[in-house]
PDB file of C-alpha atoms in Angstrom:
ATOM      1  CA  UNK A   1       0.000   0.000   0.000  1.00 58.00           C
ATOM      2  CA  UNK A   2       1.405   3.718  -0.642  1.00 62.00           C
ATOM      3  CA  UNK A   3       1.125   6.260   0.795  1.00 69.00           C
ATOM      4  CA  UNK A   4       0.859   9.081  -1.291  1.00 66.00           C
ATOM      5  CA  UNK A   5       0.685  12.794   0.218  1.00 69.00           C
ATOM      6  CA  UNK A   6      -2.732  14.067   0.375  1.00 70.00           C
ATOM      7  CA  UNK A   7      -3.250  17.903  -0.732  1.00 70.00           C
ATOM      8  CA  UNK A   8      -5.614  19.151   1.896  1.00 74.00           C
ATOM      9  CA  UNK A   9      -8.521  21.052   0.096  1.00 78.00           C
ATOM     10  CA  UNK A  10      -8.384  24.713  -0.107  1.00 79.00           C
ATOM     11  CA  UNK A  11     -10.569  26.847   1.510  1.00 79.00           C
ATOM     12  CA  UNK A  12     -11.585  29.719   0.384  1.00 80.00           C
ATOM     13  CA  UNK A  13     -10.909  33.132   2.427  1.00 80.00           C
ATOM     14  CA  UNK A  14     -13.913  34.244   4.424  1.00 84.00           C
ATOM     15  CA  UNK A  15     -15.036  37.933   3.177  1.00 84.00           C
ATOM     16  CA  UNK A  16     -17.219  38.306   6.700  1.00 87.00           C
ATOM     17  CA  UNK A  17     -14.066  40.055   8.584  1.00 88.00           C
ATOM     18  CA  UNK A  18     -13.606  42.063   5.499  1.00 91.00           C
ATOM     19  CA  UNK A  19     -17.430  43.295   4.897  1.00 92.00           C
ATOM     20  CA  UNK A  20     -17.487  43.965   9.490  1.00 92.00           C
ATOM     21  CA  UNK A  21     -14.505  46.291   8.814  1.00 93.00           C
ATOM     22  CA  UNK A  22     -15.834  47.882   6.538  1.00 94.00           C
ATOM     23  CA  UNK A  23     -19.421  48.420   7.657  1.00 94.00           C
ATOM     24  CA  UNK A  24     -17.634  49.999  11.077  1.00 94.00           C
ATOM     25  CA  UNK A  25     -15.863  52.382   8.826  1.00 94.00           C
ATOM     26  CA  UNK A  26     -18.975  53.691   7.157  1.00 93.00           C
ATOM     27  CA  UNK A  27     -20.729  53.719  10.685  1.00 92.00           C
ATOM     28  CA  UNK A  28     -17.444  55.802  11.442  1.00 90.00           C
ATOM     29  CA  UNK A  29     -17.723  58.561   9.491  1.00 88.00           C
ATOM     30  CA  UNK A  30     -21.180  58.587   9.290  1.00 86.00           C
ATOM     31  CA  UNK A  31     -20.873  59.479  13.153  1.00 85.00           C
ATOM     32  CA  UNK A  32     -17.563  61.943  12.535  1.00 83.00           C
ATOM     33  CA  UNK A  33     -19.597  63.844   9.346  1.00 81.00           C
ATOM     34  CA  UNK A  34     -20.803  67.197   9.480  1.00 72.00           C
ATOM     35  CA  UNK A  35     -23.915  67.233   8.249  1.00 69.00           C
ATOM     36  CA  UNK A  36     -25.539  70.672   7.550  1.00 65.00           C
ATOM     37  CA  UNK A  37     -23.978  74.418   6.020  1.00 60.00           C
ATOM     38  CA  UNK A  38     -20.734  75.755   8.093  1.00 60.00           C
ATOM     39  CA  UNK A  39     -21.059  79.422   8.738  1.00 61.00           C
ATOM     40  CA  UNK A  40     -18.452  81.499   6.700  1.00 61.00           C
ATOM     41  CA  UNK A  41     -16.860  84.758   7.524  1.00 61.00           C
ATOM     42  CA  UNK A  42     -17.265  87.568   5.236  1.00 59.00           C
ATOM     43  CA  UNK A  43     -13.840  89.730   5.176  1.00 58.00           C
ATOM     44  CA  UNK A  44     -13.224  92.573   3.091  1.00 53.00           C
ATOM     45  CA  UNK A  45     -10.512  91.097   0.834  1.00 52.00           C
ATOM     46  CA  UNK A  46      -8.557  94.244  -1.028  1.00 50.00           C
ATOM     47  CA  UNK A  47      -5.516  94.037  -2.908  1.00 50.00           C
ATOM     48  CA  UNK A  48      -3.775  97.031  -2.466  1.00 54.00           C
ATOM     49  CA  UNK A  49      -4.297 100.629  -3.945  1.00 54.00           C
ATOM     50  CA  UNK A  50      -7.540  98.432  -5.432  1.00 54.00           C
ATOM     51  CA  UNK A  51      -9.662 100.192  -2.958  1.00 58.00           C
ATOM     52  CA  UNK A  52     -10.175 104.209  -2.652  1.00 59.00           C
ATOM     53  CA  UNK A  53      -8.210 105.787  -0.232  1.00 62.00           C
ATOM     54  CA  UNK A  54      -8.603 105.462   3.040  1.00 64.00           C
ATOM     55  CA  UNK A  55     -10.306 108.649   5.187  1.00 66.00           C
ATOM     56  CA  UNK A  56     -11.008 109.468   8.370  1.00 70.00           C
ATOM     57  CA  UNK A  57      -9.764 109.039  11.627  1.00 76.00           C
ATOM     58  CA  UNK A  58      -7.831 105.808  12.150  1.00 78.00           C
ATOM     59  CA  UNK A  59      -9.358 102.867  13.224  1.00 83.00           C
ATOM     60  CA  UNK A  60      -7.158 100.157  14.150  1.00 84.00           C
ATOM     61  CA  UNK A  61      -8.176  97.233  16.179  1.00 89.00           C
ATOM     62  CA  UNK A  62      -5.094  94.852  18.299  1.00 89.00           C
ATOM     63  CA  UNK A  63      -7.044  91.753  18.714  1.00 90.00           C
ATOM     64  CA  UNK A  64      -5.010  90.363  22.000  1.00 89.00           C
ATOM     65  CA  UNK A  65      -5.574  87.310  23.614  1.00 88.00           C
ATOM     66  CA  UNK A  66      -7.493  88.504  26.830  1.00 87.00           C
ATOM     67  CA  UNK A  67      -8.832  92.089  25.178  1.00 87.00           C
ATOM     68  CA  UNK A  68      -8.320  94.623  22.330  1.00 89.00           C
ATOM     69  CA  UNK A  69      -6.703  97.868  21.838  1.00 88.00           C
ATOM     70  CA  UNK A  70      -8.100 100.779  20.088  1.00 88.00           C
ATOM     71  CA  UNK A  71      -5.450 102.790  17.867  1.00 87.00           C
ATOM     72  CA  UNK A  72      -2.622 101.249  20.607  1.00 86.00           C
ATOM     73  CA  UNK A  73      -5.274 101.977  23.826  1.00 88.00           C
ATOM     74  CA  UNK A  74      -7.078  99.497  25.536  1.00 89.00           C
ATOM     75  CA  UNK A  75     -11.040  99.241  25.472  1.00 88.00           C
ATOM     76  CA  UNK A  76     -13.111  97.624  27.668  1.00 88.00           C
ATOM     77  CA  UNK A  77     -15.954  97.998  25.270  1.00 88.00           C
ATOM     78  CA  UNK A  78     -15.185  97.913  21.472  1.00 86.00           C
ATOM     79  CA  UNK A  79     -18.333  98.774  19.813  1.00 86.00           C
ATOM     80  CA  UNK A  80     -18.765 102.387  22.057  1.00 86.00           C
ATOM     81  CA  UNK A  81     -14.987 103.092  22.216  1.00 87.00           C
ATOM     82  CA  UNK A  82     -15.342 103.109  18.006  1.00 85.00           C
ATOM     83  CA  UNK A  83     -18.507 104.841  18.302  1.00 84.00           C
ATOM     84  CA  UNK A  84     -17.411 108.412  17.984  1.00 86.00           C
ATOM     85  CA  UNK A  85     -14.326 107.679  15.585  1.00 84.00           C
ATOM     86  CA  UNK A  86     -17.244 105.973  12.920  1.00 81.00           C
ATOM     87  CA  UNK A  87     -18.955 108.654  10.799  1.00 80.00           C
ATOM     88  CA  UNK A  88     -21.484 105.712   9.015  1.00 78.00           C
ATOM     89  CA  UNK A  89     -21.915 102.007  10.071  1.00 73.00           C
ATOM     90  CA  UNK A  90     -20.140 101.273   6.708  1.00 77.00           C
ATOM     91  CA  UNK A  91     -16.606 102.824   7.319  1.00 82.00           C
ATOM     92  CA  UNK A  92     -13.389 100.096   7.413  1.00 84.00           C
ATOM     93  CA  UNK A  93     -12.499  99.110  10.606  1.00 85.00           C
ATOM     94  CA  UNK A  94      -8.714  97.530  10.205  1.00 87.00           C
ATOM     95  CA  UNK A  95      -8.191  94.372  12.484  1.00 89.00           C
ATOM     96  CA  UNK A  96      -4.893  93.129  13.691  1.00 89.00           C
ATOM     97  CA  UNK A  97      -4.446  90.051  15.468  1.00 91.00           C
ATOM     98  CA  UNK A  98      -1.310  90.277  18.017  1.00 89.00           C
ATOM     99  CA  UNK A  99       1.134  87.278  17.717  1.00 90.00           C
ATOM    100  CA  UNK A 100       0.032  84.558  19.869  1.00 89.00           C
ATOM    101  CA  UNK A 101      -3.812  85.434  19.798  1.00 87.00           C
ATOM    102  CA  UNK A 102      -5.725  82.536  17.988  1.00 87.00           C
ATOM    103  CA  UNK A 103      -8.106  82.020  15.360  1.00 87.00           C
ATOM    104  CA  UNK A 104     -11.297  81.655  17.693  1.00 88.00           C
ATOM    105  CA  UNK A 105     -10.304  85.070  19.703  1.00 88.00           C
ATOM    106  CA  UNK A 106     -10.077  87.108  16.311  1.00 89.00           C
ATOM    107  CA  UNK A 107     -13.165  85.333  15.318  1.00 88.00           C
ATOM    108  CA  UNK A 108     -15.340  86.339  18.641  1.00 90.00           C
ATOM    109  CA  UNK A 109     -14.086  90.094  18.226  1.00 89.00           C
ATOM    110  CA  UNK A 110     -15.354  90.091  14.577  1.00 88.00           C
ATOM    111  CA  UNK A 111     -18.821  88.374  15.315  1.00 88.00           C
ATOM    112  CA  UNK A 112     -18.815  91.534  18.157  1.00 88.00           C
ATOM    113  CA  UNK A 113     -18.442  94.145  15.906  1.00 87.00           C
ATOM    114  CA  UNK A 114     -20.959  92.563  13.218  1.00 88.00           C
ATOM    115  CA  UNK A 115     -23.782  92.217  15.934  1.00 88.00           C
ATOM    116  CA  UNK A 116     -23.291  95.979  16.792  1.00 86.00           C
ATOM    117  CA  UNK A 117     -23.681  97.027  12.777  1.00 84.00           C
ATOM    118  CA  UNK A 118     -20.080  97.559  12.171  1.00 83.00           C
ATOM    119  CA  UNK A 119     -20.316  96.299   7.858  1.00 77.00           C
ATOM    120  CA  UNK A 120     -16.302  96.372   6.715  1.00 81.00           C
ATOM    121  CA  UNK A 121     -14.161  94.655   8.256  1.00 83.00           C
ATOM    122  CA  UNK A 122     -10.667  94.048   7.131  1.00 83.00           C
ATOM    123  CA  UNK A 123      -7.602  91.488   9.058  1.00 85.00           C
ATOM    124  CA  UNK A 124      -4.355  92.354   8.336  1.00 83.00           C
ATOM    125  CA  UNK A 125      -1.264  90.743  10.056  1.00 78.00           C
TER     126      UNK A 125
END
């Protein structure tokens, strides 16, 4: 009698892992998607001398970390301190964010001056 080497039968890969990994990362990013419109932030983008001249008195916002300055003073209140130095709602307010002040702090200080009816805003670094 021989004995001759049997080939085992070959099994076929299972696809079940493959298909659970794959369902979790759909469930995934389902769960990590934002769903819905992101709020944008309307800046007056001017290249220079594209713009008329710029009149009246100066208006130059430091955004710092914990407050603002005014022109190189420090406000308390933004909107009032710019109050007399604004001759319409519509004049260019210049912002400047300080080094070290983030993104969120310069964002809070614009959405402040929007929701008192200051219209043009401009960053600069």
């Amino acid at each position: 009698m021989l004995n001759l080497p049997v080939s085992p039968r070959r099994r076929r890969p299972s696809l079940t892992p493959m298909i659970d990994v794959v369902f979790l990362l759909l469930v995934f990013f389902m769960l990590v998607a934002r769903f819905g419109g992101t709020d944008g932030i309307s800046l007056l983008l001017a290249a220079p001398g594209g713009e008329a001249p710029y009149t009246g008195p100066p208006r130059l916002v430091t955004v710092l970390p914990s407050g603002v300055t005014l022109n190189g003073l420090p406000v308390p209140d933004l909107p009032t301190a710019l109050g007399p130095l604004m001759a319409a709602p519509d004049d260019l307010i210049v912002l400047r964010p300080a080094p070290g002040t983030g993104v969120d702090r310069l964002v809070e200080v614009l959405d402040t001056l929007r929701e008192a009816g200051f219209a043009r805003l401009a960053v600069v670094e």
